[in-house]
N, CA and C of each residue as an Amber inpcrd file, in Angstrom:
protein
   681
   7.5180000 -30.0950000   4.5270000   7.6670000 -28.9970000   5.4770000
   8.2360000 -27.7670000   4.7690000   7.6090000 -26.6280000   4.9680000
   8.0690000 -25.3750000   4.3720000   8.9970000 -24.6770000   5.3660000
  10.1700000 -24.2940000   4.8660000  11.1660000 -23.6360000   5.7000000
  11.3220000 -22.1860000   5.2430000  10.9820000 -21.2600000   6.1390000
  11.1140000 -19.8300000   5.8650000  12.3310000 -19.3030000   6.6300000
  13.1530000 -18.5100000   5.9310000  14.3710000 -17.9790000   6.5200000
  14.3500000 -16.4540000   6.4760000  14.7310000 -15.8220000   7.5870000
  14.8820000 -14.3690000   7.6190000  16.1540000 -13.9790000   6.8760000
  16.0420000 -13.0010000   5.9990000  17.2090000 -12.4210000   5.3370000
  17.1600000 -10.9100000   5.4820000  18.3330000 -10.3160000   5.6280000
  18.4250000  -8.8560000   5.7740000  19.2370000  -8.2070000   4.6610000
  19.8450000  -9.0310000   3.8030000  20.6350000  -8.5220000   2.6750000
  20.3970000  -9.4090000   1.4580000  20.7940000  -8.9250000   0.2910000
  20.7000000  -9.7270000  -0.9210000  21.5810000 -10.9680000  -0.7990000
  22.7850000 -10.8110000  -0.2710000  23.6900000 -11.9560000  -0.1330000
  23.0850000 -13.0400000   0.7500000  22.4650000 -12.6360000   1.8730000
  21.8300000 -13.6100000   2.7590000  20.6810000 -14.3220000   2.0570000
  19.8930000 -13.5760000   1.3350000  18.7420000 -14.1650000   0.6490000
  19.1960000 -15.1940000  -0.3880000  20.2220000 -14.8540000  -1.1480000
  20.7500000 -15.7880000  -2.1510000  21.3310000 -17.0310000  -1.4840000
  22.0430000 -16.8390000  -0.3930000  22.6320000 -17.9650000   0.3240000
  21.5490000 -18.8860000   0.8670000  20.4930000 -18.2990000   1.4340000
  19.3930000 -19.1010000   1.9820000  18.7150000 -19.9120000   0.8840000
  18.4790000 -19.2860000  -0.2590000  17.8510000 -20.0010000  -1.3730000
  18.7330000 -21.1580000  -1.8260000  20.0180000 -20.9130000  -1.9870000
  20.9400000 -21.9480000  -2.4490000  21.0170000 -23.1130000  -1.4680000
  20.8290000 -22.8280000  -0.1910000  20.8930000 -23.8770000   0.8380000
  19.5970000 -24.6670000   0.9520000  18.5320000 -24.1980000   0.2880000
  17.2890000 -24.9660000   0.2760000  16.0790000 -24.3160000   0.9020000
  16.1800000 -23.0390000   1.2990000  15.0160000 -22.3540000   1.8710000
  13.8580000 -22.3540000   0.8770000  12.6440000 -22.4550000   1.4140000
  11.4450000 -22.4360000   0.5710000  10.8760000 -21.0400000   0.3970000
  11.1690000 -20.1600000   1.3580000  10.6110000 -18.8070000   1.3220000
  11.5110000 -17.9080000   2.1540000  11.5730000 -16.6480000   1.7650000
  12.3460000 -15.6450000   2.4930000  11.3920000 -14.6640000   3.1730000
  11.6860000 -14.3410000   4.4340000  11.0800000 -13.1690000   5.0480000
  12.1450000 -12.0800000   5.0250000  11.9030000 -11.0400000   4.2620000
  12.8900000  -9.9760000   4.0720000  12.6050000  -8.8310000   5.0340000
  13.6190000  -8.5030000   5.8400000  13.4580000  -7.4590000   6.8490000
  14.7250000  -6.6070000   6.9310000  14.6450000  -5.5430000   7.6710000
  15.8170000  -4.8560000   8.1850000  15.6530000  -4.7590000   9.6990000
  16.7080000  -4.3010000  10.3880000  16.6510000  -4.1310000  11.8530000
  16.2700000  -5.4220000  12.5640000  17.0230000  -6.4550000  12.3050000
  16.7790000  -7.7830000  12.8730000  16.6540000  -7.7200000  14.3930000
  17.5620000  -6.9890000  15.0430000  17.5870000  -6.9860000  16.4980000
  16.4450000  -6.1850000  17.1180000  15.6730000  -5.4880000  16.2910000
  14.4600000  -4.8080000  16.7670000  13.2060000  -5.6030000  16.4200000
  13.3950000  -6.8180000  15.9870000  12.2560000  -7.6530000  15.6390000
  11.8260000  -7.5440000  14.1970000  12.5590000  -6.7470000  13.4010000
  12.2630000  -6.6260000  11.9770000  11.4530000  -5.3960000  11.6380000
  11.9540000  -4.6190000  10.6870000  11.2420000  -3.4530000  10.1460000
  11.2210000  -3.5410000   8.6320000  10.4750000  -2.6520000   8.0030000
  10.3570000  -2.6410000   6.5420000  11.7110000  -2.3520000   5.9020000
  12.1680000  -3.2120000   4.9900000  13.4460000  -2.9740000   4.3230000
  13.3260000  -1.9180000   3.2310000  14.4700000  -1.4850000   2.7240000
  14.4800000  -0.4620000   1.6740000  13.9060000  -1.0220000   0.3700000
  13.3960000  -0.1180000  -0.4450000  12.8470000  -0.5420000  -1.7340000
  13.9340000  -1.1250000  -2.6350000  15.1410000  -0.5880000  -2.5360000
  16.2420000  -1.1210000  -3.3290000  16.5450000  -2.5630000  -2.9640000
  16.5310000  -2.8630000  -1.6690000  16.7690000  -4.2330000  -1.2320000
  15.6500000  -5.1500000  -1.7040000  14.4110000  -4.7060000  -1.5550000
  13.2750000  -5.5230000  -2.0050000  13.4000000  -5.8300000  -3.4930000
  13.6560000  -4.7990000  -4.2880000  13.7430000  -4.9690000  -5.7400000
  14.8500000  -5.9430000  -6.1200000  16.0100000  -5.8120000  -5.4890000
  17.1380000  -6.6650000  -5.8610000  16.9050000  -8.1140000  -5.4580000
  16.3330000  -8.3390000  -4.2840000  16.0820000  -9.7060000  -3.8320000
  15.0190000 -10.3690000  -4.7020000  13.9490000  -9.6640000  -4.9950000
  12.8890000 -10.2200000  -5.8480000  13.4460000 -10.5650000  -7.2270000
  14.2940000  -9.7230000  -7.7480000  14.8680000  -9.9380000  -9.0850000
  15.7840000 -11.1500000  -9.1150000  16.5640000 -11.3450000  -8.0550000
  17.5970000 -12.3680000  -8.0660000  17.1240000 -13.7550000  -7.6130000
  16.0380000 -13.8280000  -6.8550000  15.6090000 -15.1090000  -6.2970000
  14.4770000 -15.7340000  -7.0930000  14.4280000 -17.0560000  -7.0120000
  13.3390000 -17.8060000  -7.6320000  12.2650000 -18.1920000  -6.6180000
  12.6280000 -18.2620000  -5.3390000  11.6550000 -18.6370000  -4.3100000
  10.8640000 -17.3990000  -3.8710000   9.6960000 -17.5990000  -3.2320000
   8.8780000 -16.4520000  -2.8030000   9.5930000 -15.5810000  -1.7810000
   9.3830000 -14.2850000  -1.9130000   9.9300000 -13.3050000  -0.9780000
   8.7650000 -12.5620000  -0.3290000   8.6190000 -12.7130000   0.9850000
   7.6030000 -11.9950000   1.7350000   8.2830000 -10.8880000   2.5390000
   7.7410000  -9.6960000   2.4730000   8.4100000  -8.5030000   2.9890000
   7.7100000  -7.9940000   4.2500000   8.5230000  -7.7340000   5.2690000
   7.9950000  -7.1560000   6.5080000   7.4680000  -5.7450000   6.2620000
   6.2650000  -5.4790000   6.7640000   5.6930000  -4.1290000   6.7140000
   5.4780000  -3.6880000   8.1590000   6.4570000  -2.9780000   8.6650000
   6.4350000  -2.5310000  10.0660000   7.2390000  -1.2350000  10.1450000
   6.5730000  -0.1010000  10.3540000   7.2460000   1.1880000  10.2250000
   8.1100000   1.5770000  11.4160000   7.8910000   0.9380000  12.5700000
   8.6900000   1.2580000  13.7590000   8.5830000   0.0980000  14.7410000
   9.4250000   0.1490000  15.7690000   9.4460000  -0.9400000  16.7440000
   8.8920000  -0.5300000  18.1050000   8.1850000   0.6030000  18.1540000
   7.6480000   1.0730000  19.4310000   6.6150000   0.1090000  20.0020000
   5.7250000  -0.3440000  19.1360000   4.6680000  -1.2650000  19.5400000
   4.0080000  -1.7690000  18.2690000   2.9540000  -2.5740000  18.4440000
   2.1580000  -3.0210000  17.3000000   0.8330000  -2.2630000  17.2130000
   0.7570000  -1.1600000  17.9240000  -0.4150000  -0.2820000  17.8760000
  -0.0880000   0.8650000  16.9270000  -0.8990000   1.0150000  15.8920000
  -0.5780000   1.9700000  14.8320000  -1.6400000   3.0540000  14.6960000
  -1.1650000   4.3040000  14.5560000  -2.0470000   5.4320000  14.3070000
  -2.2530000   5.6310000  12.8210000  -3.0020000   6.6690000  12.4700000
  -3.3440000   6.9120000  11.0670000  -2.1080000   7.2080000  10.2220000
  -1.1480000   7.9290000  10.7730000   0.0730000   8.2060000  10.0080000
   0.8470000   6.9160000   9.7360000   0.9050000   6.0370000  10.7290000
   1.5620000   4.7450000  10.5320000   0.8670000   3.9480000   9.4310000
  -0.4530000   3.9160000   9.4930000  -1.2100000   3.1300000   8.5170000
  -1.0620000   3.7020000   7.1130000  -0.9900000   5.0130000   7.0100000
  -0.7510000   5.6350000   5.6960000   0.5850000   5.1520000   5.1390000
   1.6090000   5.1870000   5.9890000   2.9390000   4.7320000   5.5730000
   2.9150000   3.2610000   5.1730000   2.2570000   2.4370000   5.9620000
   2.2120000   1.0010000   5.6970000   1.4620000   0.6900000   4.4100000
   0.3890000   1.4060000   4.1650000  -0.3530000   1.1970000   2.9140000
   0.5010000   1.5780000   1.6990000   1.2400000   2.6730000   1.8260000
   2.1420000   3.0730000   0.7420000   3.2210000   2.0110000   0.5300000
   3.7460000   1.4810000   1.6230000   4.7540000   0.4320000   1.5150000
   4.1910000  -0.8030000   0.8230000   3.0060000  -1.2190000   1.2140000
   2.3920000  -2.4030000   0.6040000   2.1950000  -2.2040000  -0.8890000
   1.7360000  -1.0250000  -1.2690000   1.5280000  -0.7320000  -2.6890000
   2.8400000  -0.8640000  -3.4620000   3.9060000  -0.3310000  -2.8900000
   5.2030000  -0.3910000  -3.5670000   5.7530000  -1.8110000  -3.5790000
   5.6010000  -2.5310000  -2.4920000   6.0610000  -3.9220000  -2.4280000
   5.3800000  -4.7510000  -3.5050000   4.0960000  -4.5480000  -3.6780000
   3.3770000  -5.2650000  -4.7290000   3.9180000  -4.9020000  -6.1080000
   4.1560000  -3.6010000  -6.3370000   4.6830000  -3.1500000  -7.6270000
   6.0760000  -3.6960000  -7.9000000   6.8530000  -3.9200000  -6.8440000
   8.2150000  -4.4530000  -7.0020000   8.2300000  -5.9580000  -7.2530000
   7.0860000  -6.5950000  -7.1340000   6.9760000  -7.9970000  -7.5110000
   7.1840000  -9.0110000  -6.4050000   7.1710000  -8.5620000  -5.1540000
   7.3070000  -9.5130000  -4.0520000   6.0880000 -10.4300000  -3.9880000
   6.2970000 -11.6200000  -3.4470000   5.1970000 -12.5830000  -3.3580000
   4.1860000 -12.1990000  -2.2950000   4.6730000 -11.5710000  -1.2160000
   3.7460000 -11.3050000  -0.1280000   4.2720000 -10.3050000   0.8810000
   3.4850000 -10.1280000   1.9190000   3.8130000  -9.1980000   2.9950000
   3.6310000  -9.8790000   4.3420000   4.2750000  -9.3050000   5.3470000
   4.1920000  -9.7940000   6.7150000   3.7290000  -8.6210000   7.5700000
   2.5460000  -8.7260000   8.1390000   1.9370000  -7.6010000   8.8520000
   1.3700000  -8.0640000  10.1960000   1.0500000  -7.1030000  11.0470000
   0.3890000  -7.3920000  12.3100000   0.0180000  -6.0970000  13.0040000
  -1.1270000  -6.0560000  13.6470000  -1.5800000  -4.8310000  14.3060000
  -2.5280000  -5.1820000  15.4500000  -2.3310000  -4.4800000  16.5580000
  -3.1370000  -4.7150000  17.7560000  -3.7330000  -3.4090000  18.2630000
  -4.7980000  -3.5320000  19.0410000  -5.3510000  -2.3870000  19.7520000
  -4.5930000  -2.2170000  21.0650000  -4.7510000  -1.0790000  21.7360000
  -4.1190000  -0.9290000  23.0590000  -4.5800000  -1.9870000  24.0600000
  -5.7430000  -2.6050000  23.7980000  -6.2660000  -3.6580000  24.6890000
  -5.7300000  -5.0410000  24.3160000  -4.7920000  -5.0780000  23.3700000
  -4.1330000  -6.3100000  22.9410000  -5.0900000  -7.2700000  22.2430000
  -5.9690000  -6.6950000  21.4370000  -6.8040000  -7.4770000  20.5370000
  -6.3770000  -7.1600000  19.1030000  -6.7490000  -8.0310000  18.1460000
  -6.4640000  -7.7270000  16.7480000  -7.1650000  -6.4250000  16.3810000
  -6.4370000  -5.4950000  15.7900000  -7.0130000  -4.2210000  15.3680000
  -7.6640000  -4.4430000  13.9980000  -8.9600000  -4.7040000  14.0430000
  -9.6830000  -5.0840000  12.8340000  -9.6910000  -3.9520000  11.8100000
  -9.9190000  -2.7350000  12.2510000  -9.9640000  -1.6020000  11.3130000
  -8.6160000  -1.4230000  10.6150000  -7.5390000  -1.4900000  11.3810000
  -6.1990000  -1.3570000  10.7950000  -5.9050000  -2.5210000   9.8600000
  -6.2500000  -3.7270000  10.2830000  -5.9970000  -4.9110000   9.4680000
  -6.7270000  -4.8170000   8.1300000  -7.9810000  -4.4030000   8.1640000
  -8.7510000  -4.3090000   6.9220000  -8.1900000  -3.2290000   6.0020000
  -7.6990000  -2.1450000   6.5800000  -7.0900000  -1.0890000   5.7630000
  -5.8390000  -1.6010000   5.0470000  -5.0430000  -2.4050000   5.7340000
  -3.8300000  -2.9580000   5.1300000  -4.1650000  -4.0250000   4.0890000
  -5.1240000  -4.8700000   4.3970000  -5.4960000  -5.9200000   3.4450000
  -6.0880000  -5.3530000   2.1620000  -6.7070000  -4.1960000   2.2670000
  -7.2650000  -3.5560000   1.0850000  -6.1790000  -3.2690000   0.0450000
  -4.9650000  -2.9780000   0.5180000  -3.8520000  -2.7180000  -0.3870000
  -3.1330000  -3.9920000  -0.8150000  -3.4730000  -5.1010000  -0.1820000
  -2.6760000  -6.3190000  -0.3470000  -3.2860000  -7.3340000  -1.3100000
  -4.2280000  -6.9050000  -2.1050000  -4.9030000  -7.8450000  -3.0180000
  -3.8780000  -8.5330000  -3.9180000  -3.9770000  -9.8710000  -3.9650000
  -3.0730000 -10.6470000  -4.8000000  -1.7750000 -11.0350000  -4.1220000
  -1.5530000 -10.5630000  -2.8990000  -0.3220000 -10.8770000  -2.1800000
  -0.5490000 -11.9820000  -1.1500000   0.4770000 -12.7850000  -0.9280000
   0.4990000 -13.7400000   0.1610000   0.6380000 -12.9580000   1.4640000
  -0.1710000 -13.2760000   2.4530000  -0.1630000 -12.4780000   3.6860000
   0.1120000 -13.3590000   4.9030000   1.1320000 -12.9650000   5.6760000
   1.4290000 -13.5720000   6.9720000   1.1140000 -12.5580000   8.0610000
   0.4160000 -12.9910000   9.1080000   0.2390000 -12.1560000  10.2980000
   1.3770000 -12.5160000  11.2350000   2.2010000 -11.5340000  11.5850000
   3.4430000 -11.8230000  12.2990000   3.2520000 -11.9330000  13.8150000
   4.3840000 -11.8860000  14.5350000   4.3590000 -12.2110000  15.9650000
   3.7370000 -11.1350000  16.8510000   3.1460000 -10.1240000  16.2790000
   2.2250000  -9.2970000  17.0580000   1.1660000 -10.2110000  17.6750000
   0.8660000 -11.2900000  16.9650000  -0.0940000 -12.2880000  17.4370000
   0.2380000 -12.7660000  18.8440000   1.5420000 -12.9460000  19.1360000
   1.9530000 -13.4810000  20.4330000   1.7230000 -12.5120000  21.5830000
   1.4820000 -11.2550000  21.2620000   1.1890000 -10.2680000  22.3010000
  -0.3090000 -10.0710000  22.5200000  -1.1200000 -10.7960000  21.7580000
  -2.5740000 -10.7080000  21.9440000  -2.9530000 -11.2730000  23.3120000
  -3.9930000 -10.6830000  23.9120000  -4.4240000 -11.1060000  25.2460000
  -4.9710000 -12.5250000  25.2300000  -5.6060000 -12.9240000  24.1280000
  -6.2190000 -14.2520000  24.0150000  -5.8720000 -14.7980000  22.6300000
  -4.9470000 -15.7470000  22.5670000  -4.4840000 -16.2570000  21.2740000
  -5.5840000 -16.9820000  20.5050000  -6.4330000 -17.7110000  21.1950000
  -7.4840000 -18.4530000  20.5000000  -8.5240000 -17.5010000  19.9240000
  -8.8370000 -16.4530000  20.6650000  -9.7500000 -15.4400000  20.1340000
  -9.1150000 -14.7330000  18.9450000  -7.8280000 -14.4490000  19.0350000
  -7.1260000 -13.7680000  17.9370000  -7.1180000 -14.6270000  16.6770000
  -6.8820000 -15.9260000  16.8280000  -6.8480000 -16.7790000  15.6430000
  -8.2450000 -16.9180000  15.0390000  -9.2760000 -16.8710000  15.8800000
 -10.6510000 -16.8740000  15.3500000 -10.8970000 -15.6580000  14.4620000
 -10.4050000 -14.5060000  14.9000000 -10.5520000 -13.2860000  14.0910000
  -9.8310000 -13.4460000  12.7560000  -8.6160000 -13.9490000  12.7850000
  -7.8120000 -14.0310000  11.5680000  -8.3560000 -15.0400000  10.5660000
  -9.0070000 -16.0940000  11.0450000  -9.5920000 -17.0640000  10.1090000
 -10.7230000 -16.4340000   9.2950000 -11.2340000 -15.3100000   9.7580000
 -12.2970000 -14.6160000   9.0230000 -11.8070000 -13.8030000   7.8430000
 -10.5010000 -13.8000000   7.6050000  -9.9310000 -13.0300000   6.4980000
  -9.2060000 -13.9690000   5.5380000  -9.8800000 -14.3690000   4.4430000
  -9.2940000 -15.3430000   3.5090000  -7.9450000 -14.9190000   2.9290000
  -7.6610000 -13.6290000   2.9250000  -6.3780000 -13.1580000   2.3860000
  -5.1910000 -13.5650000   3.2630000  -5.4440000 -13.8080000   4.5480000
  -4.3570000 -14.1400000   5.4640000  -4.1170000 -15.6460000   5.4020000
  -2.9000000 -16.0310000   5.0390000  -2.5920000 -17.4370000   4.7980000
  -1.9180000 -18.1410000   5.9650000  -1.2850000 -17.3620000   6.8440000
  -0.5880000 -18.0150000   7.9570000  -0.3870000 -17.0400000   9.1030000
  -0.0890000 -17.6110000  10.2620000   0.2360000 -16.8430000  11.4580000
   1.6120000 -17.2870000  11.9410000   2.5270000 -16.3270000  12.0460000
   3.8430000 -16.6030000  12.6230000   3.7200000 -16.4760000  14.1370000
   4.0620000 -17.5530000  14.8580000   3.8480000 -17.5270000  16.3030000
   4.8450000 -18.4120000  17.0440000   5.1240000 -17.9980000  18.2540000
   5.8770000 -18.8360000  19.1870000   4.9540000 -19.3040000  20.3050000
   3.6560000 -19.2910000  20.0320000   2.6840000 -19.7630000  21.0130000
   2.5360000 -18.8690000  22.2200000   2.9040000 -17.5900000  22.0500000
   2.7810000 -16.6410000  23.1440000   3.9530000 -16.6650000  24.1110000
   4.9410000 -17.5050000  23.8510000   6.1300000 -17.5900000  24.6960000
   7.3320000 -16.9950000  23.9560000   8.3950000 -16.7280000  24.7010000
   9.6080000 -16.2050000  24.0750000  10.1730000 -17.1950000  23.0660000
  10.1410000 -18.4720000  23.4240000  10.6020000 -19.5310000  22.5350000
   9.4650000 -20.4830000  22.2230000   9.3540000 -20.8720000  20.9610000
   8.3320000 -21.8460000  20.5740000   8.5400000 -23.1810000  21.2750000
   9.7650000 -23.4750000  21.6660000  10.0530000 -24.7380000  22.3560000
   9.3880000 -24.8170000  23.7180000   9.0330000 -23.6560000  24.2720000
   8.3420000 -23.6180000  25.5610000   6.8280000 -23.5580000  25.3990000
   6.3660000 -23.6620000  24.1690000   4.9240000 -23.5120000  23.9070000
   4.3980000 -24.6560000  23.0370000   4.9220000 -25.8360000  23.2670000
   4.5120000 -26.9780000  22.4390000   3.0130000 -27.2360000  22.5610000
   2.4780000 -27.1880000  23.7750000   1.0420000 -27.4550000  23.9340000
   0.2040000 -26.3580000  23.2980000   0.6330000 -25.1000000  23.4680000
  -0.1170000 -23.9750000  22.8920000  -0.1140000 -24.0300000  21.3610000
   1.0360000 -24.3420000  20.8010000   1.1230000 -24.4090000  19.3350000
   0.3370000 -25.6020000  18.8030000   0.3540000 -26.7050000  19.5230000
  -0.4390000 -27.8690000  19.1130000  -1.9230000 -27.5290000  19.0490000
  -2.3910000 -26.7580000  20.0390000  -3.7980000 -26.3350000  20.0570000
  -4.1040000 -25.4350000  18.8580000  -3.1840000 -24.5270000  18.5500000
  -3.3860000 -23.6250000  17.4060000  -3.4020000 -24.3990000  16.0940000
  -2.5260000 -25.3850000  15.9620000  -2.5040000 -26.2110000  14.7500000
  -3.8360000 -26.9300000  14.5930000  -4.3340000 -27.4890000  15.6850000
  -5.6010000 -28.2140000  15.6330000  -6.7520000 -27.2590000  15.3130000
  -6.7150000 -26.0790000  15.9190000  -7.8100000 -25.1140000  15.7470000
  -7.8830000 -24.5890000  14.3160000  -6.7680000 -24.5150000  13.6240000
  -6.7580000 -23.9550000  12.2690000  -6.9370000 -25.0160000  11.1830000
  -7.0440000 -26.2770000  11.5680000  -7.2970000 -27.3200000  10.5670000
  -8.6270000 -27.0390000   9.8670000  -8.6250000 -27.1830000   8.5530000
  -9.8310000 -26.9240000   7.7850000 -10.0560000 -25.4660000   7.4630000
  -9.1250000 -24.5970000   7.8830000  -9.2030000 -23.1720000   7.5310000
  -8.0830000 -22.8510000   6.5420000  -8.0460000 -21.6020000   6.1030000
  -6.9830000 -21.1860000   5.1830000  -5.6740000 -20.8900000   5.8920000
  -5.7080000 -20.8620000   7.2260000  -4.5310000 -20.4710000   7.9940000
  -3.6060000 -21.6490000   8.2670000  -2.3190000 -21.4090000   8.0700000
  -1.2930000 -22.3290000   8.5410000  -0.6160000 -21.7070000   9.7540000
  -0.1310000 -22.5360000  10.6410000   0.6590000 -22.0610000  11.7720000
   2.1360000 -22.1580000  11.3800000   2.7780000 -20.9990000  11.3190000
   4.2040000 -20.8980000  11.0080000   4.9260000 -20.7060000  12.3410000
   5.5740000 -21.7580000  12.8140000   6.2000000 -21.7130000  14.1280000
   7.5990000 -21.1190000  14.0330000   7.9050000 -20.2080000  14.9500000
   9.2170000 -19.5930000  14.9400000   9.5960000 -19.0420000  16.2920000
  10.8700000 -18.7380000  16.4390000  11.4920000 -18.1690000  17.6360000
  11.9850000 -19.2750000  18.5660000  13.3060000 -19.3530000  18.6900000
  13.9070000 -20.3010000  19.6030000  14.1580000 -21.6860000  19.0350000
  13.6970000 -21.9440000  17.8130000  13.9130000 -23.2660000  17.2140000
  15.3750000 -23.4480000  16.8320000  15.8510000 -24.6600000  16.9600000
  17.2050000 -25.0050000  16.5530000  17.1580000 -26.2490000  15.6680000
  18.2310000 -26.4720000  14.9600000  18.3220000 -27.6690000  14.1230000
  18.1190000 -28.9180000  14.9810000  18.7430000 -28.9300000  16.1490000
  18.7120000 -30.1060000  17.0190000  17.3160000 -30.3740000  17.5950000
  16.5580000 -29.3240000  17.8380000  15.2480000 -29.4920000  18.4880000
  14.1100000 -29.6960000  17.5020000  14.3830000 -29.5120000  16.2070000
  13.2850000 -29.3760000  15.2420000  12.4800000 -30.6590000  15.0580000
  13.1350000 -31.7940000  14.9060000  12.4050000 -33.0370000  14.6230000
  11.3880000 -33.3410000  15.7220000  11.8100000 -33.2370000  16.9690000
  10.8940000 -33.5010000  18.0770000   9.7740000 -32.4850000  18.1500000
  10.1080000 -31.2330000  17.8570000   9.1030000 -30.1690000  17.8930000
   8.0180000 -30.4060000  16.8470000   8.4170000 -30.7600000  15.6440000
   7.4430000 -31.0190000  14.5750000   6.5530000 -32.2030000  14.9420000
   7.1730000 -33.2450000  15.4770000   6.4140000 -34.4370000  15.8480000
   5.3750000 -34.1320000  16.9190000   5.7330000 -33.2760000  17.8690000
   4.8320000 -32.9800000  18.9840000   3.7450000 -31.9710000  18.6400000
   4.0130000 -31.0760000  17.6890000   3.0610000 -30.0020000  17.3930000
   2.2640000 -30.2100000  16.1100000   2.8320000 -30.9260000  15.1510000
   2.1550000 -31.1070000  13.8690000   2.2730000 -29.9290000  12.9260000
   3.1730000 -28.9890000  13.2020000   3.3350000 -27.8490000  12.3010000
   3.9010000 -28.3090000  10.9580000   3.5360000 -27.5750000   9.9020000
   4.0320000 -27.8990000   8.5590000   4.8800000 -26.7680000   7.9770000
   4.9850000 -25.6550000   8.7290000   5.8260000 -24.5390000   8.3010000
   6.6490000 -24.0680000   9.5000000   7.9450000 -23.8470000   9.2690000
   8.8180000 -23.3670000  10.3390000   9.6050000 -22.1520000   9.8580000
   9.9530000 -21.3070000  10.8100000  10.5570000 -19.9950000  10.5430000
  11.8400000 -19.8920000  11.3530000  12.9360000 -19.5700000  10.6700000
  14.2300000 -19.4770000  11.3450000  14.8900000 -18.1320000  11.0850000
  15.4150000 -17.5550000  12.1550000  16.2020000 -16.3240000  12.0590000
  17.5810000 -16.5730000  12.6200000  17.7600000 -16.2740000  13.9030000
  19.0650000 -16.4900000  14.5340000  19.4210000 -17.9720000  14.6070000
  18.4420000 -18.8520000  14.5540000  18.6840000 -20.2860000  14.6460000
  19.4930000 -20.8700000  13.5050000  19.5950000 -20.1430000  12.3820000
  20.4160000 -20.6310000  11.2670000  21.6440000 -19.7510000  11.0600000
  21.9770000 -18.9750000  12.0760000  23.1780000 -18.1360000  12.0060000
  24.2620000 -18.7050000  12.9160000  25.4780000 -18.3260000  12.6150000
  26.5930000 -18.7890000  13.4350000  26.3900000 -18.3520000  14.8870000
  26.6340000 -19.2830000  15.8060000  26.4790000 -19.0350000  17.2420000
  25.0460000 -18.6630000  17.6220000  24.0830000 -18.9200000  16.7330000
  22.6800000 -18.5570000  16.9540000  22.5520000 -17.0890000  17.3650000
  23.2940000 -16.2470000  16.6650000  23.4090000 -14.8260000  16.9870000
  22.9100000 -14.0120000  15.7920000  21.9270000 -13.1480000  16.0270000
  21.3420000 -12.3410000  14.9500000  22.3610000 -11.4520000  14.2620000
  23.4700000 -11.1760000  14.9390000  24.5040000 -10.3030000  14.3650000
  25.4930000 -11.0620000  13.4850000  25.3490000 -12.3920000  13.4500000
  26.2770000 -13.2280000  12.6930000  25.6780000 -13.6120000  11.3360000
  26.5200000 -14.0050000  10.3860000  26.0130000 -14.4250000   9.0650000
  25.2350000 -15.7290000   9.1300000  24.4870000 -16.0040000   8.0930000
  23.7720000 -17.2770000   7.9470000  24.7860000 -18.4020000   7.7430000
  24.5190000 -19.5340000   8.3880000  25.2960000 -20.7490000   8.1870000
  24.4950000 -21.6550000   7.2550000  24.8590000 -21.7590000   5.9940000
  24.0450000 -22.5280000   5.0410000  23.9110000 -24.0020000   5.4200000
  24.8930000 -24.5410000   6.1320000  24.8030000 -25.9450000   6.5250000
  23.6320000 -26.2000000   7.4770000  23.2950000 -25.2040000   8.2730000
  22.1480000 -25.3620000   9.1760000  20.8460000 -25.4450000   8.3780000
  20.7290000 -24.6240000   7.3420000  19.5260000 -24.6920000   6.4940000
  19.4540000 -26.0380000   5.7890000  20.5760000 -26.5100000   5.2900000
  20.6130000 -27.8130000   4.6210000  20.1880000 -28.9220000   5.5810000
  20.6380000 -28.8400000   6.8300000  20.2560000 -29.8500000   7.8340000
  18.7680000 -29.8100000   8.1160000  18.2030000 -28.6090000   8.1980000
  16.7710000 -28.4650000   8.4360000  15.9670000 -29.0830000   7.2900000
  16.3900000 -28.8210000   6.0750000  15.6710000 -29.3610000   4.9150000
  15.7260000 -30.8860000   4.8870000  16.8400000 -31.4610000   5.3010000
  16.9500000 -32.9350000   5.3400000  15.9450000 -33.5230000   6.3240000
  15.7050000 -32.8200000   7.4240000  14.7430000 -33.3030000   8.4100000
  13.3220000 -33.3470000   7.8560000  13.0400000 -32.4530000   6.9200000
  11.6850000 -32.3440000   6.3760000  11.3920000 -33.2750000   5.2300000
  12.3760000 -34.0210000   4.8090000  12.1650000 -34.9170000   3.6660000
  11.4590000 -36.2000000   4.0620000
């Protein structure tokens, strides 16, 4: 089982790696759902860590609908993230009709050659999740979808996530389940859904609070469950 941990600082990223995380999602503005971090933070985390670092590319938190100025900014960010040596990027874009924005997605992927690509929880706001995942399987560059099954918490979407796991079998896409997971709920959730990648943010922090530091013992407990 691959365990991805959200980090917002170099100290958090190092702590997560030491506790056993397999991959970092590097963001800023945690309480806004994650925005693109500074180049200095990206550079320092990539330099100091041995595990893969995937960087959020999201210029604002207004919505997942992006205009040309947004896309210009995001393409510039992707280019710099690649130059800084990060393993991958985390992106997502929708149309006003809540479908995958194919034109925007292709523009971003054009800059992402050679990078690991996650489509983030913009996916959960799509009008039809199965149609959205069909679109994403058509892009070999995209390796996984971060999703809570269209619900606020993945724990409330066990059937939906199970369907997504089954639907993506035999494709390049993995289902990265996240949002609402806890150490205590994880074993049963994995057994019921069949997911092989899990994503933790507030679930590995003290009091399960995004404003609190990472609790390394929670990451260690999660890794023990996956052995």
